Short mmCIF file of C-alpha atoms in Angstrom, two decimals:
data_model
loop_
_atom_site.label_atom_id
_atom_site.label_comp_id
_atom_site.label_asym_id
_atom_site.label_seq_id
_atom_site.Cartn_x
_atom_site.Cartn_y
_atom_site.Cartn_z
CA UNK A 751 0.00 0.00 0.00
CA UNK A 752 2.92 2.42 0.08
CA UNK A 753 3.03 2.88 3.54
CA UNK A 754 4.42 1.85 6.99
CA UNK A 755 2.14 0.76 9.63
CA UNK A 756 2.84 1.08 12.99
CA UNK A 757 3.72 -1.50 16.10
CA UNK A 758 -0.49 -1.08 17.02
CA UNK A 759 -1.55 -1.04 13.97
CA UNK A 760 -3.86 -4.00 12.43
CA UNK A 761 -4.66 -4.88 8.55
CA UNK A 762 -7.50 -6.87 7.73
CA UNK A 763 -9.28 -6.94 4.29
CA UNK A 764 -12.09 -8.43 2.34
CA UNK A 765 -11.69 -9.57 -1.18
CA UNK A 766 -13.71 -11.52 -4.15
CA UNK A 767 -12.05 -14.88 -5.04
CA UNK A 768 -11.75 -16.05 -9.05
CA UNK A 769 -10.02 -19.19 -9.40
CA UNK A 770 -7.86 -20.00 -12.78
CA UNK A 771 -11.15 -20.11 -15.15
CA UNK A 772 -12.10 -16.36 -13.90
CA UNK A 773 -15.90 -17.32 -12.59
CA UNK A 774 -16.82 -15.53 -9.12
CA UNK A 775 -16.52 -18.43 -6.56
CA UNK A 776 -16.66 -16.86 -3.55
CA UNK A 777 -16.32 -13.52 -0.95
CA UNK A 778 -14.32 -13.87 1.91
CA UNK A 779 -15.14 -11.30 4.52
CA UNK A 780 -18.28 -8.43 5.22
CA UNK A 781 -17.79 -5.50 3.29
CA UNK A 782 -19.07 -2.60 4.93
CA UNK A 783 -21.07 -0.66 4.38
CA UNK A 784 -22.79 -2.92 1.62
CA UNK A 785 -23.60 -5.82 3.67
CA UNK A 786 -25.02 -5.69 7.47
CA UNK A 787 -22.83 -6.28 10.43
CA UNK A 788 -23.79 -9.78 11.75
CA UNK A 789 -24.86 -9.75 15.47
CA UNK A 790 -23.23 -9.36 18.66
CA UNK A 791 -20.47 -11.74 19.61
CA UNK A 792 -20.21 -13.45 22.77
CA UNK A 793 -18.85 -10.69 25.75
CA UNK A 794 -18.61 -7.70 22.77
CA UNK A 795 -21.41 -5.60 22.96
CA UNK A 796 -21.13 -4.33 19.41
CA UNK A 797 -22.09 -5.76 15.70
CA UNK A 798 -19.24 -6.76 13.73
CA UNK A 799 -18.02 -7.52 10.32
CA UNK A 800 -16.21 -10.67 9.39
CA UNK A 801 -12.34 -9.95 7.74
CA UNK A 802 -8.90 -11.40 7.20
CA UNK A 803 -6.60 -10.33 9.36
CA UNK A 804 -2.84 -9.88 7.17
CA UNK A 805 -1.40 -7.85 10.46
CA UNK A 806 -2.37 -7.94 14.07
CA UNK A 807 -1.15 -5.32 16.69
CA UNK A 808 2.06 -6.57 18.35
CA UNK A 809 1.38 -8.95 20.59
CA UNK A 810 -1.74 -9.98 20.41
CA UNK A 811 -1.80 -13.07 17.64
CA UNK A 812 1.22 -14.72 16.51
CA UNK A 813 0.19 -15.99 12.93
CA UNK A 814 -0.17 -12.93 11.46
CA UNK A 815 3.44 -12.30 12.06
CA UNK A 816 4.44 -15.23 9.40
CA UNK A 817 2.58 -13.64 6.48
CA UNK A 818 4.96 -10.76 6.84
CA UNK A 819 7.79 -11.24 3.83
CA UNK A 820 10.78 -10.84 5.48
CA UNK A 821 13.63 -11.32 2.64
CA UNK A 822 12.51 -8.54 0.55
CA UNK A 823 14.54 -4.92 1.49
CA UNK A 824 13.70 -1.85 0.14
CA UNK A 825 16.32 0.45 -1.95
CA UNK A 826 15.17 4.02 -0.68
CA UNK A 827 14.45 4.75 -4.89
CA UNK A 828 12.16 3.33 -7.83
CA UNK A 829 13.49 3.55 -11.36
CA UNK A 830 16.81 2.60 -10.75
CA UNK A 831 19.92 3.12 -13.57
CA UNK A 832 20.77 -0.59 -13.73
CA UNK A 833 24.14 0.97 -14.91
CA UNK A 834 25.02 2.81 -11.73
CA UNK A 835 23.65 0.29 -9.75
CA UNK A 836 26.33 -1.02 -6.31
CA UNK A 837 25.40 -2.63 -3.94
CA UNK A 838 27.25 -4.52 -0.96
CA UNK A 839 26.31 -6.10 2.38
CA UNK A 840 28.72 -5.15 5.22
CA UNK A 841 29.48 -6.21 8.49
CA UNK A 842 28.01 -3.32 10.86
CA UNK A 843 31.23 -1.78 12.09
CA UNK A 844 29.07 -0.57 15.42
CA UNK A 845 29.35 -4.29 16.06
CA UNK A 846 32.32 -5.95 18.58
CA UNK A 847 34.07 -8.02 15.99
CA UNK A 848 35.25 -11.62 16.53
CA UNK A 849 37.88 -12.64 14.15
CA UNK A 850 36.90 -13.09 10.50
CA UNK A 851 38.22 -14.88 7.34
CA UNK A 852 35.53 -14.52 5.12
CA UNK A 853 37.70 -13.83 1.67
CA UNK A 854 34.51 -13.14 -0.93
CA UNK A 855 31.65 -10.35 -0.55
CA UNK A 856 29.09 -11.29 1.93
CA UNK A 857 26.24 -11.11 -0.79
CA UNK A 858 27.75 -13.92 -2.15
CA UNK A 859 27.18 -15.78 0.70
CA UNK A 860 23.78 -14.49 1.42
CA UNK A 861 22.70 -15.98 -2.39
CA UNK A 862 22.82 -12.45 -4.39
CA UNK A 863 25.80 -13.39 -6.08
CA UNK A 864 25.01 -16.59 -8.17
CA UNK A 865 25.25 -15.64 -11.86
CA UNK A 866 27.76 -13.36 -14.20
CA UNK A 867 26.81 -11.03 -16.71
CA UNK A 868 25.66 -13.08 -19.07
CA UNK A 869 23.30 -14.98 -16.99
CA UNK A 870 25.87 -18.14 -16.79
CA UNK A 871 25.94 -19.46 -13.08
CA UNK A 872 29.18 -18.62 -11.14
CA UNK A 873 30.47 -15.70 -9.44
CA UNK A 874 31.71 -12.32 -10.49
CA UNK A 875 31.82 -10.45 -7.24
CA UNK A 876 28.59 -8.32 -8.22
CA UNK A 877 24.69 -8.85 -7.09
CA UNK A 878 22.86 -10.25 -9.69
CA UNK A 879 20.78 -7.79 -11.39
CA UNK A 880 20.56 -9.71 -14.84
CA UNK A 881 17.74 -12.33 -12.51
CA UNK A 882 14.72 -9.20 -12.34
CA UNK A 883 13.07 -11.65 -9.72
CA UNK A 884 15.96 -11.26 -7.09
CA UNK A 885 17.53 -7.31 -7.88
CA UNK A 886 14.26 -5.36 -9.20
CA UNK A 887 15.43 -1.50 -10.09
CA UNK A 888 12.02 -0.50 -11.44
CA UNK A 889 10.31 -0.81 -8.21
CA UNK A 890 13.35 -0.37 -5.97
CA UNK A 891 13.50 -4.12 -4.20
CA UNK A 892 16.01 -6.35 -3.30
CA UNK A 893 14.90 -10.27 -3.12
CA UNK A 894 17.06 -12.86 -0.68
CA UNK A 895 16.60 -15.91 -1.96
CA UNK A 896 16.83 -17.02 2.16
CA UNK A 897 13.82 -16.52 3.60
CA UNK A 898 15.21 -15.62 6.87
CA UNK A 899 18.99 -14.47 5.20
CA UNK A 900 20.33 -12.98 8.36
CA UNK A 901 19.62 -16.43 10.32
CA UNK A 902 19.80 -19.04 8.12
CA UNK A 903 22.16 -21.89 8.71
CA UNK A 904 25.74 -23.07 8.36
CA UNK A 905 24.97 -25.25 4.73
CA UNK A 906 22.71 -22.85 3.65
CA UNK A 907 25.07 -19.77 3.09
CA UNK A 908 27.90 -22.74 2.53
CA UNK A 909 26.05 -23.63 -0.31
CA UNK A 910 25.72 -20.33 -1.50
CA UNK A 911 29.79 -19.52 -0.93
CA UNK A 912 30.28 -22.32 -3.18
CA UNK A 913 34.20 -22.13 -2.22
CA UNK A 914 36.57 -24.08 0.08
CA UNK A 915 37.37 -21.02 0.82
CA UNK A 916 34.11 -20.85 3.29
CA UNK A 917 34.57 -20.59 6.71
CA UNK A 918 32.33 -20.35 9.36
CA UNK A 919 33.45 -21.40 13.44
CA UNK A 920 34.70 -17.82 14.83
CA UNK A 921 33.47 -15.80 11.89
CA UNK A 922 31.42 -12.51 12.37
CA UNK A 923 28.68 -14.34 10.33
CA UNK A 924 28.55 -17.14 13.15
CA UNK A 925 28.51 -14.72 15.80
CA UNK A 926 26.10 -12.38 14.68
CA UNK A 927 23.14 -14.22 13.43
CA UNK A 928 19.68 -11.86 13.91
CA UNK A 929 17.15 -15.04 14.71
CA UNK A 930 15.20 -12.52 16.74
CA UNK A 931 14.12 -10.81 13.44
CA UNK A 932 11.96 -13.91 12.80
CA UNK A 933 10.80 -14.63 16.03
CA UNK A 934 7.22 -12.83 16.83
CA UNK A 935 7.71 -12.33 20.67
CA UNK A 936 10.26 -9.90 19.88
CA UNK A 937 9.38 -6.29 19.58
CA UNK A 938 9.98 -4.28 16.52
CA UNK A 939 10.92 -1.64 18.24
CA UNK A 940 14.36 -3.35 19.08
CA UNK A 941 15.18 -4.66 15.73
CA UNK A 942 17.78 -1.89 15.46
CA UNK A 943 19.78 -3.76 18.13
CA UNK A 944 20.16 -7.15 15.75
CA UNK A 945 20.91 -5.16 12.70
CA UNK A 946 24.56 -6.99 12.58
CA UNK A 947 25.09 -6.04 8.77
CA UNK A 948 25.11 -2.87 6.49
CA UNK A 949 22.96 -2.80 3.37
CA UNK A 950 25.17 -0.44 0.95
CA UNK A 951 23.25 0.82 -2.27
CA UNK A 952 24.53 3.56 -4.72
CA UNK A 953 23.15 4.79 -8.31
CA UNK A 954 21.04 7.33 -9.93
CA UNK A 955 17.63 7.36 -11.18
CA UNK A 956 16.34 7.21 -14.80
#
């Protein structure tokens, strides 16, 4: 929708579903004010509407928090020059380091490095803009192919390293992974404190 909401903020919506053929099949959810509010539910002494909820207020429902897409990082622009286009994931310097030996760029490891130029799978030290699904300039997004990239495990970004090169025991990227980014009993409000690594963008606009 173009907009934030906040911690105490909820979502919910109602919608018309069409499967593959395109025939009406069904509504999910009261829309007011075209239909009536149903009656008074047990200890609420109000009518109410039926929705879906897509986000709760913190706190008060946990499965809400899961339909929240959490690998997908906005760029601060839209209509991105794909030829000025940097980016780089660093480790947070604000951070108390452990020693480190990782010898490739992080994105690399995180899966954002996985073809060259010409679309060819290997490594040329750069994100992979050629794949529009994972590095899309027109509407300023950034894909992980992780769906929890800054606490996934040990095979996962070995895999992606694709390198003997790889280590991990004693590495900033062992020490510092954010699993209470994915976990719904933890405020968002303190997310700023498990922000271990620096998302670096440059370019101009079209």
């Amino acid at each position: 929708m173009g907009s934030e909401l906040g911690a105490g903020d909820a979502l919910a919506v109602v919608y018309d579903f069409y499967p593959g053929d395109g025939d009406f099949s069904c509504r999910i959810g009261d829309r007011p004010p075209y239909d009536p509010p149903l009656g008074e539910l047990p200890g609420v002494e109000a009518a109410y509407y039926r929705m879906k909820l897509l986000k709760a207020p913190e706190g008060a429902v946990d499965y809400s928090f899961h339909y929240v897409i959490r690998n997908i990082y906005e760029l601060g622009q839209t209509d991105i020059d794909a030829t000025s286009f940097r980016f780089v994931i660093e480790e947070d310097s604000r951070s108390i380091r452990p020693p480190t030996q990782t010898v490739f760029p992080i994105s690399r490891i995180f899966g954002l490095d996985q073809i060259d130029l010409d679309g060819i799978p290997g490594h040329d030290g750069l994100v992979d803009i050629e794949d529009y699904w994972m590095i899309d300039l027109n509407r300023g997004l950034i894909h992980f192919p992780l769906d929890w990239p800054f606490a996934a495990s040990r095979s996962q970004y070995e895999a992606f390293a694709d390198s003997s090169g790889f280590t991990w025991d004693g590495t900033y990227l062992q020490g510092h992974q954010a699993h209470e980014l994915y976990d719904p009993q933890v405020p968002s409000a303190t997310y700023p404190e498990y922000g271990h690594f620096r998302l670096r963008a440059t370019y101009t606009l079209n």
